[in-house]
Coordinates of C-alpha atoms and ligand atoms in Angstrom, one line a residue:
X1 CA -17.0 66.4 -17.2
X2 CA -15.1 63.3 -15.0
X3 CA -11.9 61.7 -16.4
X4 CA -10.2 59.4 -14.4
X5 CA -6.5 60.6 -14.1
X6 CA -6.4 64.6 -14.4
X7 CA -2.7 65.6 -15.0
X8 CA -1.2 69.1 -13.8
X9 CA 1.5 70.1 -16.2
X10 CA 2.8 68.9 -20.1
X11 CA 6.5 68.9 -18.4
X12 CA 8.2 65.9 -19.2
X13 CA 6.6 63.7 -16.5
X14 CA 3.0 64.9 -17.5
X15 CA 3.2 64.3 -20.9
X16 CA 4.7 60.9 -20.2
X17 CA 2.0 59.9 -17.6
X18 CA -0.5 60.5 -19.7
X19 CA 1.2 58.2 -22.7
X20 CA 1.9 55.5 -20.5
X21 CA -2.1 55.2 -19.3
X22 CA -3.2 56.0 -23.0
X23 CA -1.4 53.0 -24.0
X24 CA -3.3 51.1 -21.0
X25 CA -6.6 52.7 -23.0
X26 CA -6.9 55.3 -19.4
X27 CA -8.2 58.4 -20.3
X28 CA -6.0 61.5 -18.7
X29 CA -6.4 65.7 -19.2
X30 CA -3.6 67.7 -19.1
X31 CA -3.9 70.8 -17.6
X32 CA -0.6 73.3 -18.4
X33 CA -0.4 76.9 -17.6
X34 CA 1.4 77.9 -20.4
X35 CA 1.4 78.0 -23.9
X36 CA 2.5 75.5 -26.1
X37 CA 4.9 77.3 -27.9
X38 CA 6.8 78.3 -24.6
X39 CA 6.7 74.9 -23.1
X40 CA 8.4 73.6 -27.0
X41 CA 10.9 76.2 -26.3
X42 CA 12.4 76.1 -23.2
X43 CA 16.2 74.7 -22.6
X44 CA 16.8 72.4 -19.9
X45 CA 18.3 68.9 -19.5
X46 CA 20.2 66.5 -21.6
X47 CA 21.2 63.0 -21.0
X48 CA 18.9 60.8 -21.2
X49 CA 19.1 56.9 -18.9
X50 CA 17.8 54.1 -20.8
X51 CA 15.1 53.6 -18.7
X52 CA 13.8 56.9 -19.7
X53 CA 14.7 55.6 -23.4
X54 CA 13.1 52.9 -22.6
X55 CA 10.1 54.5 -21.7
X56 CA 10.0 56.7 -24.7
X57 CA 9.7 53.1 -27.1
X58 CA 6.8 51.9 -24.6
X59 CA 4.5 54.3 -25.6
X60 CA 5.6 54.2 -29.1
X61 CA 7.2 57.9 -29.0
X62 CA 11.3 57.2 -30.0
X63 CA 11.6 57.5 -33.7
X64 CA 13.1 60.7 -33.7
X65 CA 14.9 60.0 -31.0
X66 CA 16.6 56.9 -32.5
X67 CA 17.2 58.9 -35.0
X68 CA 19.1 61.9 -33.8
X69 CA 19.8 60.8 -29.9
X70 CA 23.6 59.6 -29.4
X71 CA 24.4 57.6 -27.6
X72 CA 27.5 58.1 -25.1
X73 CA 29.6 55.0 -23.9
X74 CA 31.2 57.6 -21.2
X75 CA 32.0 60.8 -19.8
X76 CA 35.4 62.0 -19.1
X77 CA 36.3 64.2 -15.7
X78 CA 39.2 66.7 -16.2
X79 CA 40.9 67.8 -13.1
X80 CA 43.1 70.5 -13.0
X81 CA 43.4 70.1 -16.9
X82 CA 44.1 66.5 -16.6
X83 CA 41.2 64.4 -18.8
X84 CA 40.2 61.0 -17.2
X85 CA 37.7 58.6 -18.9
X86 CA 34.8 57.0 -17.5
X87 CA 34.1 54.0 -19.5
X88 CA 30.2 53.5 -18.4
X89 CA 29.9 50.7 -20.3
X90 CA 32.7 48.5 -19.5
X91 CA 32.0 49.6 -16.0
X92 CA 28.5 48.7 -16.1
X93 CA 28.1 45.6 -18.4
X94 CA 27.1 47.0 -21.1
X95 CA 25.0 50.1 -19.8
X96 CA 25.2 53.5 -22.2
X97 CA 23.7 56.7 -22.0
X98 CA 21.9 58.9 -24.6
X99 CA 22.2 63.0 -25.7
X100 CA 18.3 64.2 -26.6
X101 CA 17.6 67.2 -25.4
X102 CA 14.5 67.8 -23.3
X103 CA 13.0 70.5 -25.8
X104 CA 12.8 67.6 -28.5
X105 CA 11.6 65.1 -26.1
X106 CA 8.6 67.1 -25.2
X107 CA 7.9 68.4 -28.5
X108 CA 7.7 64.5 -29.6
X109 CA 5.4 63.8 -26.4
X110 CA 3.3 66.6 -27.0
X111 CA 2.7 65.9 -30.8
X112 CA 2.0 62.2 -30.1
X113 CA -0.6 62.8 -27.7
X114 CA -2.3 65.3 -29.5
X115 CA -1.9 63.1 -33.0
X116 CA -3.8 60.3 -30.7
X117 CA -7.1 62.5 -29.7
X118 CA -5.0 63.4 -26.9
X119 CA -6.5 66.4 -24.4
X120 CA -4.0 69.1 -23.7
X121 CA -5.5 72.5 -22.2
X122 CA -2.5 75.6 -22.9
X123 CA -3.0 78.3 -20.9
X124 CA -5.2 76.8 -18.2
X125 CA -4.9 79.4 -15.6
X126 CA -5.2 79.4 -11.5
X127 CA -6.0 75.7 -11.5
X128 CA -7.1 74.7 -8.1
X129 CA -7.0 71.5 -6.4
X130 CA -10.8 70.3 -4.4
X131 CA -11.1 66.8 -2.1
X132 CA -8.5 65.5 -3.0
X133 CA -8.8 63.3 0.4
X134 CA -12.3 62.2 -0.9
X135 CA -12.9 59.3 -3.4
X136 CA -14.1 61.9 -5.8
X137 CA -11.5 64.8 -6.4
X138 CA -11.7 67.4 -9.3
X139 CA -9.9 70.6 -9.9
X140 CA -11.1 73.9 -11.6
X141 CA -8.8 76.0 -13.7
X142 CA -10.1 79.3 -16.1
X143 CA -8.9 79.5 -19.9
X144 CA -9.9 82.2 -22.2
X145 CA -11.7 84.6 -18.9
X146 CA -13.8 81.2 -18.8
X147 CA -14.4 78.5 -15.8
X148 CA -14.0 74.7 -16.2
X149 CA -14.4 72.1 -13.6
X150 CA -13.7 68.3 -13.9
X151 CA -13.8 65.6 -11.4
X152 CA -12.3 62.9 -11.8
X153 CA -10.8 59.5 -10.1
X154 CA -7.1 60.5 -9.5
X155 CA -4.8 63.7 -9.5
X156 CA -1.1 63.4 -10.6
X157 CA 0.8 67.3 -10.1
X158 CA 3.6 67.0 -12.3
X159 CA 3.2 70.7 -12.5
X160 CA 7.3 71.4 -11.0
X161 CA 9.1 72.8 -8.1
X162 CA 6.6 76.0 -8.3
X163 CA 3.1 74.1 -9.0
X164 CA 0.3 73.9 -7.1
X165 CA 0.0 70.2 -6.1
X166 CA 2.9 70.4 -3.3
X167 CA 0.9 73.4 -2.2
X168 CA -2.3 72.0 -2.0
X169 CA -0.7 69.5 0.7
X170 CA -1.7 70.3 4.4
X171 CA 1.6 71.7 5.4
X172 CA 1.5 69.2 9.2
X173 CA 1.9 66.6 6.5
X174 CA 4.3 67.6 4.6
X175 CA 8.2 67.2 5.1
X176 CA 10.9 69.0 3.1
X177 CA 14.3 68.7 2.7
X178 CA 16.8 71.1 1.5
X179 CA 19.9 72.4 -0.1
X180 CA 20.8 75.6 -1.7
X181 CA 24.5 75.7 -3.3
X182 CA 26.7 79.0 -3.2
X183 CA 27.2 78.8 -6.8
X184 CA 24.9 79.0 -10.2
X185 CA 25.8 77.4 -13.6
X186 CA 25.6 79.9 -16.4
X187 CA 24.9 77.5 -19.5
X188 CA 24.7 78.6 -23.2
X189 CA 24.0 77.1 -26.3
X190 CA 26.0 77.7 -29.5
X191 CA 26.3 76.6 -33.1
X192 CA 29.9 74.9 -32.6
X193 CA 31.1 71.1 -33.1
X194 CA 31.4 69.4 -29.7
X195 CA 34.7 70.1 -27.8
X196 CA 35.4 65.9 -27.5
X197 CA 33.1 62.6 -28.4
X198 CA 31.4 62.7 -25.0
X199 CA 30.9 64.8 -22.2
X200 CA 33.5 66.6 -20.2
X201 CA 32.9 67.6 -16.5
X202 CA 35.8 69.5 -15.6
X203 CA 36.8 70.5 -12.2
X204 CA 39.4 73.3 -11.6
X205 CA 40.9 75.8 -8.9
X206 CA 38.7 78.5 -11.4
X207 CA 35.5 76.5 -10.8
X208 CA 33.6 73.5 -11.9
X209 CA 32.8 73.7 -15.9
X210 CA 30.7 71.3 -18.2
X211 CA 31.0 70.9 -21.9
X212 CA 27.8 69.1 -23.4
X213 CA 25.9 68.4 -27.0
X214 CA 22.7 68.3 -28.5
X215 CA 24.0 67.5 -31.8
X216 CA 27.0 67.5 -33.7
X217 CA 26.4 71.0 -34.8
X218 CA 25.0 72.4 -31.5
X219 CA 26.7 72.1 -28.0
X220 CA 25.8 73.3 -24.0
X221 CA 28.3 74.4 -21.8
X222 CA 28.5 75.2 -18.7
X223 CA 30.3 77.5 -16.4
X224 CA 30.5 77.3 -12.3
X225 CA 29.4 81.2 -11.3
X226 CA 28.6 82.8 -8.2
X227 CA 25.1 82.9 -7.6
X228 CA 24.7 86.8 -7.3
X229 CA 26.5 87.0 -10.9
X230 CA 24.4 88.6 -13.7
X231 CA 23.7 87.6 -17.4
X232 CA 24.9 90.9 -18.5
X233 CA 28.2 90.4 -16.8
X234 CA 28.9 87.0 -18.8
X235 CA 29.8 88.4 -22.9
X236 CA 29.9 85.7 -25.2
X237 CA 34.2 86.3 -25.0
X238 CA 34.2 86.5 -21.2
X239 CA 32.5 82.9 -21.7
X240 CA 34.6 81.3 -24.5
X241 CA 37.7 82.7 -22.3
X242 CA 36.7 81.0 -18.7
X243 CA 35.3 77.6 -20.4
X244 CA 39.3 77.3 -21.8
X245 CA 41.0 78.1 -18.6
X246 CA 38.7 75.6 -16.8
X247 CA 39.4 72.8 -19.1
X248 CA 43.3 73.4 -18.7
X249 CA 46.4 74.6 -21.3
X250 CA 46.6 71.1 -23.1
X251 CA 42.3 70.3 -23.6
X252 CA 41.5 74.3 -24.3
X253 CA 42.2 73.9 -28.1
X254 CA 39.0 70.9 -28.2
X255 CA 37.0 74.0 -27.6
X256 CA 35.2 75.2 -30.6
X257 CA 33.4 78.5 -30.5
X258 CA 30.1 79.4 -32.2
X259 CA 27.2 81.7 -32.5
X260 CA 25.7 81.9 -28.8
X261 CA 21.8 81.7 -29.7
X262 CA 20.8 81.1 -25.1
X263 CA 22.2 82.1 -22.3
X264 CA 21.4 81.5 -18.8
X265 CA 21.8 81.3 -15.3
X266 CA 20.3 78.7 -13.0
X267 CA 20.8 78.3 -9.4
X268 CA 21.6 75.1 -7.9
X269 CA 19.1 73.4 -5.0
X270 CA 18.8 69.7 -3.9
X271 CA 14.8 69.4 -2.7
X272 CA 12.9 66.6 -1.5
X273 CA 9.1 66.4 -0.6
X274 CA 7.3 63.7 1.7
X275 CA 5.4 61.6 1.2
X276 CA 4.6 62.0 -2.7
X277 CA 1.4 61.3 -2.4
X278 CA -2.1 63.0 -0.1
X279 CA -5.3 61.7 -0.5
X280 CA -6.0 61.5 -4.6
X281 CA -3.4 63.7 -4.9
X282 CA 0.0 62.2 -6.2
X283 CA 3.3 64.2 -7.2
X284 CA 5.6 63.3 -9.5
X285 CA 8.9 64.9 -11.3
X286 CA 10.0 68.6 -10.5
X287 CA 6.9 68.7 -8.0
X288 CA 8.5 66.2 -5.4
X289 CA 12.4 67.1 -5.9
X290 CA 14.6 69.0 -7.4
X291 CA 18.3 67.7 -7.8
X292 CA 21.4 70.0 -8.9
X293 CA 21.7 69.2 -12.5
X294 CA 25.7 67.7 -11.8
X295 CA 24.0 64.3 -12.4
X296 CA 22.4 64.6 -15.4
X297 CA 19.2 63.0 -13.0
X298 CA 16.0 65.3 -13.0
X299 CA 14.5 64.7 -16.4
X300 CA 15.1 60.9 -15.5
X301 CA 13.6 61.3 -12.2
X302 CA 10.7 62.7 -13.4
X303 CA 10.7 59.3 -15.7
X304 CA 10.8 57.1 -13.1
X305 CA 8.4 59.0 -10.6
X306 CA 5.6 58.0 -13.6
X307 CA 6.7 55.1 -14.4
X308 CA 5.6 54.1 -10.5
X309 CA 2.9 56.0 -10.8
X310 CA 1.6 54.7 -14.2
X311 CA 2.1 51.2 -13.0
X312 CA 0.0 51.6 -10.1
X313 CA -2.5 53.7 -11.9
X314 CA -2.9 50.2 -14.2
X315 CA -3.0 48.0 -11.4
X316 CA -6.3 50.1 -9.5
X317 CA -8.2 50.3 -12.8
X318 CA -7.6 47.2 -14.5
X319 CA -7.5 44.9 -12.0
X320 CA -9.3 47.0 -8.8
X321 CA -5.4 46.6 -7.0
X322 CA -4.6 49.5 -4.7
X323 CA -1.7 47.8 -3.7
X324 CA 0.6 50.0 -6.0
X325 CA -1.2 53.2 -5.2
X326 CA -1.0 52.9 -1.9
X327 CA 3.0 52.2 -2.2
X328 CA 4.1 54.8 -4.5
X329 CA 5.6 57.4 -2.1
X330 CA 7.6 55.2 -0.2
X331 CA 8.8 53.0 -3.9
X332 CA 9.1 56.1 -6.0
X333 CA 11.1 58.4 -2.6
X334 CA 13.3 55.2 -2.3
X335 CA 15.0 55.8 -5.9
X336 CA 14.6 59.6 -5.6
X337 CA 17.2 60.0 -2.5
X338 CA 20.1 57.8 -4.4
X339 CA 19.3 60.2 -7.1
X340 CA 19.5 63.5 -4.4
X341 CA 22.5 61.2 -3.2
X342 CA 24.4 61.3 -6.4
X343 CA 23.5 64.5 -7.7
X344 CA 24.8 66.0 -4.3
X345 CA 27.7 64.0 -4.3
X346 CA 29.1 64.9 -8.1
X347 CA 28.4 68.7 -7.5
X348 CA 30.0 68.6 -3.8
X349 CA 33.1 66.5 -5.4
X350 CA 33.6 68.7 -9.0
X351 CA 32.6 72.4 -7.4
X352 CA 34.8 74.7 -5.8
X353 CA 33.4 75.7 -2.2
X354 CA 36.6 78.7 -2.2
X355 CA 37.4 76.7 1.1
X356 CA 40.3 74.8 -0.5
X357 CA 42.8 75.2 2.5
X358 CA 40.4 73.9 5.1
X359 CA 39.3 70.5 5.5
X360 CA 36.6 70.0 3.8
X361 CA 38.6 71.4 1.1
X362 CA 41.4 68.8 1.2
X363 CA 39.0 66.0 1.5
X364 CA 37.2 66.9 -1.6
X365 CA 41.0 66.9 -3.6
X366 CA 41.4 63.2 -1.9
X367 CA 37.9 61.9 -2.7
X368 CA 38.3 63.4 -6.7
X369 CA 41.4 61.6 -6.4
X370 CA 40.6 58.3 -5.0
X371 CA 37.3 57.9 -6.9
X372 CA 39.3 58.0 -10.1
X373 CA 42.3 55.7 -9.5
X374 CA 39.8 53.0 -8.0
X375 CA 37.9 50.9 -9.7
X376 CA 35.0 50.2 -6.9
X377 CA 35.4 54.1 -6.9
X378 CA 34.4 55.1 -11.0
X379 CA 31.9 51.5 -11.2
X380 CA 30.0 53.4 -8.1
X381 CA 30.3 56.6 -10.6
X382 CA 29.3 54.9 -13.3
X383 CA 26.3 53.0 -12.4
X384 CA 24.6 56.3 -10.4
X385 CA 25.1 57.9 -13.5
X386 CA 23.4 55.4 -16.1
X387 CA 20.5 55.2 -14.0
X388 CA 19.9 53.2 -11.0
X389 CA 17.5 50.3 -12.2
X390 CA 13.5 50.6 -11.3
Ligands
LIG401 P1 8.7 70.6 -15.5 O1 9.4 70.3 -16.7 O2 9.0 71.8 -14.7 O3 7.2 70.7 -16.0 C1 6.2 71.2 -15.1 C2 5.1 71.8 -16.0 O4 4.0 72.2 -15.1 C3 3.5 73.5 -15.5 N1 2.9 74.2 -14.4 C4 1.6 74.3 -14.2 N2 0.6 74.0 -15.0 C5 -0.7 74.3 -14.6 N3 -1.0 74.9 -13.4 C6 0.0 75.2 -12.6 N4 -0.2 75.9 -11.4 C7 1.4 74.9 -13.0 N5 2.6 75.1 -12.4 C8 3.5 74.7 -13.3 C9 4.8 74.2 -16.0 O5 4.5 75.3 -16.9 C10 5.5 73.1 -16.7 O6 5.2 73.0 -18.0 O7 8.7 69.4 -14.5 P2 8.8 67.8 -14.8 O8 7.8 67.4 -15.8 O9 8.7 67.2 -13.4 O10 10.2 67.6 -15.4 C11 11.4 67.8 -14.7 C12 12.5 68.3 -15.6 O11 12.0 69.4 -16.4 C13 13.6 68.9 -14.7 O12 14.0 68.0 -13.7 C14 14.9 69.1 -15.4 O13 14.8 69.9 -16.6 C15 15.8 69.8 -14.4 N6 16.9 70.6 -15.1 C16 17.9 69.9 -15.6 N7 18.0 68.6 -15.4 C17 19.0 67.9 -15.9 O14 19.1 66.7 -15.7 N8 20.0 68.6 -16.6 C18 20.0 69.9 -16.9 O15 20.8 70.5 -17.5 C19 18.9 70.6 -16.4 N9 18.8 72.0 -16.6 C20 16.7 72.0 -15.3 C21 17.7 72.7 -16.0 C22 15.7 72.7 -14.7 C23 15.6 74.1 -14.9 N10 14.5 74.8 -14.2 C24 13.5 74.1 -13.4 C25 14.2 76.1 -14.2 C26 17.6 74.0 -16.2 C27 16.6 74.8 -15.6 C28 16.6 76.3 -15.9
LIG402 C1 23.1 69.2 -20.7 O1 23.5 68.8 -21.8 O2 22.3 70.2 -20.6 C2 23.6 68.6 -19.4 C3 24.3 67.4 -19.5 C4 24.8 66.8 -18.4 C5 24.5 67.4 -17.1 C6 23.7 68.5 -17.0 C7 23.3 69.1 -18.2 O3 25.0 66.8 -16.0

């Protein structure tokens, strides 16, 4: 079997990819190592920029999320209990964000694809990468105890921070940055009305906390933890408790409590990979970089990595142009590091570091504080965190 684009992973930027050349009648596989129904169920990201919006309408995917997404004008940063307000849009021209969670977005991707003829293999297991440095790369992956190969024109590993792609780079080529944070965010999800109209990212001496939405019915907060702390040492009361205290005596009330239905800790880690692309082989989304979720940025990252990507995949096979191909590490890496920039940047600022009487600690109190009584200060905010534009 050949196909020209064969696609490791039905994460966001995989599913995406493969729209965004169906629509340009190229055919794709997708090749994910898990099932279906996990990859419908897991609980990550939020915020959506409206180029990823805008990406959704391209290929014809955003009914549902017209429907249900809502769309958020602003944010608001609470400091030591005090709430300030963002206003994105004033500070942006017009520029908005939307709440849709990832889980719905891939569920739509997934069942658009497949309602077009789309190929998805579930459970492909041990998939493995071969020339990709010739013109003629394929991959061979086993399903069901059985062995499939497929060559094909071009690889794209959207297959995440653990996937195989970055792996199958010769490691002399390969340059990675990193950052690991002392600190995790324990998030849950509950059945409660949202604590305020839009999001509140609230730093305090007890440690940064978030308090998000899917709906108006279901929110996803957040919680600053150390990174050793355990799921079992978090009950649903010790939660409910620390989330108050964080937002501060006067804002606790806007929290509402619910039935916790997830739970979770995730570490924080800032990641980047050069150059995104080897050969045949390019990376995109969670394969490349990973940003600390602070800025709302690595679903949209993984947006704009294929929007490159797709672009460039047009150019080579409708109008024989490598021009695009051969650019996409260095145009899609550009926009990744303001991305790592900002996402660094709004965990370093709203975090405590427990170094709060040294230095560093003072000059994080002075930059919170400048960044909100400056305008320059909350427009540079505010136009990271709609989305830098492609
Ligand atoms: P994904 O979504 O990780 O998808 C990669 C897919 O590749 C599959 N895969 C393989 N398939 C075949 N063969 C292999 N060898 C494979 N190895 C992996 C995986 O099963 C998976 O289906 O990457 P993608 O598409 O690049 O999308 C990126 C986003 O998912 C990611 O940036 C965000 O969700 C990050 N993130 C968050 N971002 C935010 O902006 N806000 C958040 O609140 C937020 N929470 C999170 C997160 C990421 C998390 N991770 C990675 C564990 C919470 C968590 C827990
Ligand atoms: C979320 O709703 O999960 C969310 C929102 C904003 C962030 C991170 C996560 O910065």
């Amino acid at each position: 079997m050949h196909v020209p684009v064969v696609i490791i992973g039905s994460g966001p930027a995989g599913l995406l990819l493969s729209h965004l050349l169906h629509v340009r009648g190229i055919d794709s596989v997708i090749l994910e190592r898990k099932s279906r129904d996990y990859v419908e169920s897991r609980i990550r990201a939020g915020v959506l920029e409206m180029g990823t919006v805008g990406l959704m309408r391209d290929v014809g995917v955003d009914a549902r999320m017209n429907a249900e997404g809502i769309l958020h004008d602003g944010i608001y940063i609470s400091v030591e209990g005090k709430r300030h307000h963002i206003d994105m849009k004033s500070l942006t021209g017009g520029q908005t964000v939307m709440i849709y969670g990832q889980t719905e977005l891939t569920k739509d991707l997934i069942a658009a694809r497949l309602a077009h003829g789309g190929d998805i293999v579930f459970g492909a297991e041990d998939v493995s990468l071969h020339d990709v440095e010739s013109d003629r790369p394929g991959v061979r992956y086993f399903k069901d105890g059985t062995e499939y190969r497929i060559t094909c024109d071009y690889i794209a590993a959207c297959d995440g921070y653990h996937g195989v792609g970055r792996q199958t780079m010769p490691k002399e080529t390969l340059k990675t940055f990193e950052r690991v944070y002392p600190f995790g965010w324990l998030g849950v999800l509950a059945k409660a009305r949202p604590a305020a109209d839009e999001l509140i990212y609230a730093s305090h001496s007890r440690g940064f906390a978030l308090c998000s939405m899917r709906s108006q019915t279901v929110v996803r907060h957040y919680v600053q933890v150390p990174i050793d702390d355990k799921i079992e040492d978090w009950s649903d009361d010790r939660f409910w408790h620390e989330l108050r205290l964080r937002l501060g005596a006067e804002d606790a009330d806007l929290v509402n409590e619910g039935e916790v239905f997830e739970k979770s800790i995730a570490p924080l880690r800032s990641f980047v990979a050069e150059p995104m692309a080897h050969g045949r082989l390019f990376l995109a989304g969670d394969a490349a970089h990973i940003v600390p979720p602070t800025g709302a940025k690595g679903l949209n990252l993984a947006a704009s990595d294929v929007h490159y990507l797709s672009r460039a995949l047009v150019a080579r096979f409708k109008d024989n142009d490598d021009t695009l191909l051969a650019g996409y590490g260095v145009t899609a890496t550009a926009r990744v590091w303001k991305a790592e920039r900002f996402s660094w940047w709004m965990t370093s600022m709203l975090h405590r570091f427990g170094d709060e009487n040294s230095f560093d600690g003072r000059v994080r109190q002075a930059e919170l504080d400048y960044v909100l009584s400056s305008q320059a200060g909350k427009t540079m905010l505010a136009e990271n965190y709609v989305g830098l534009p492609y």
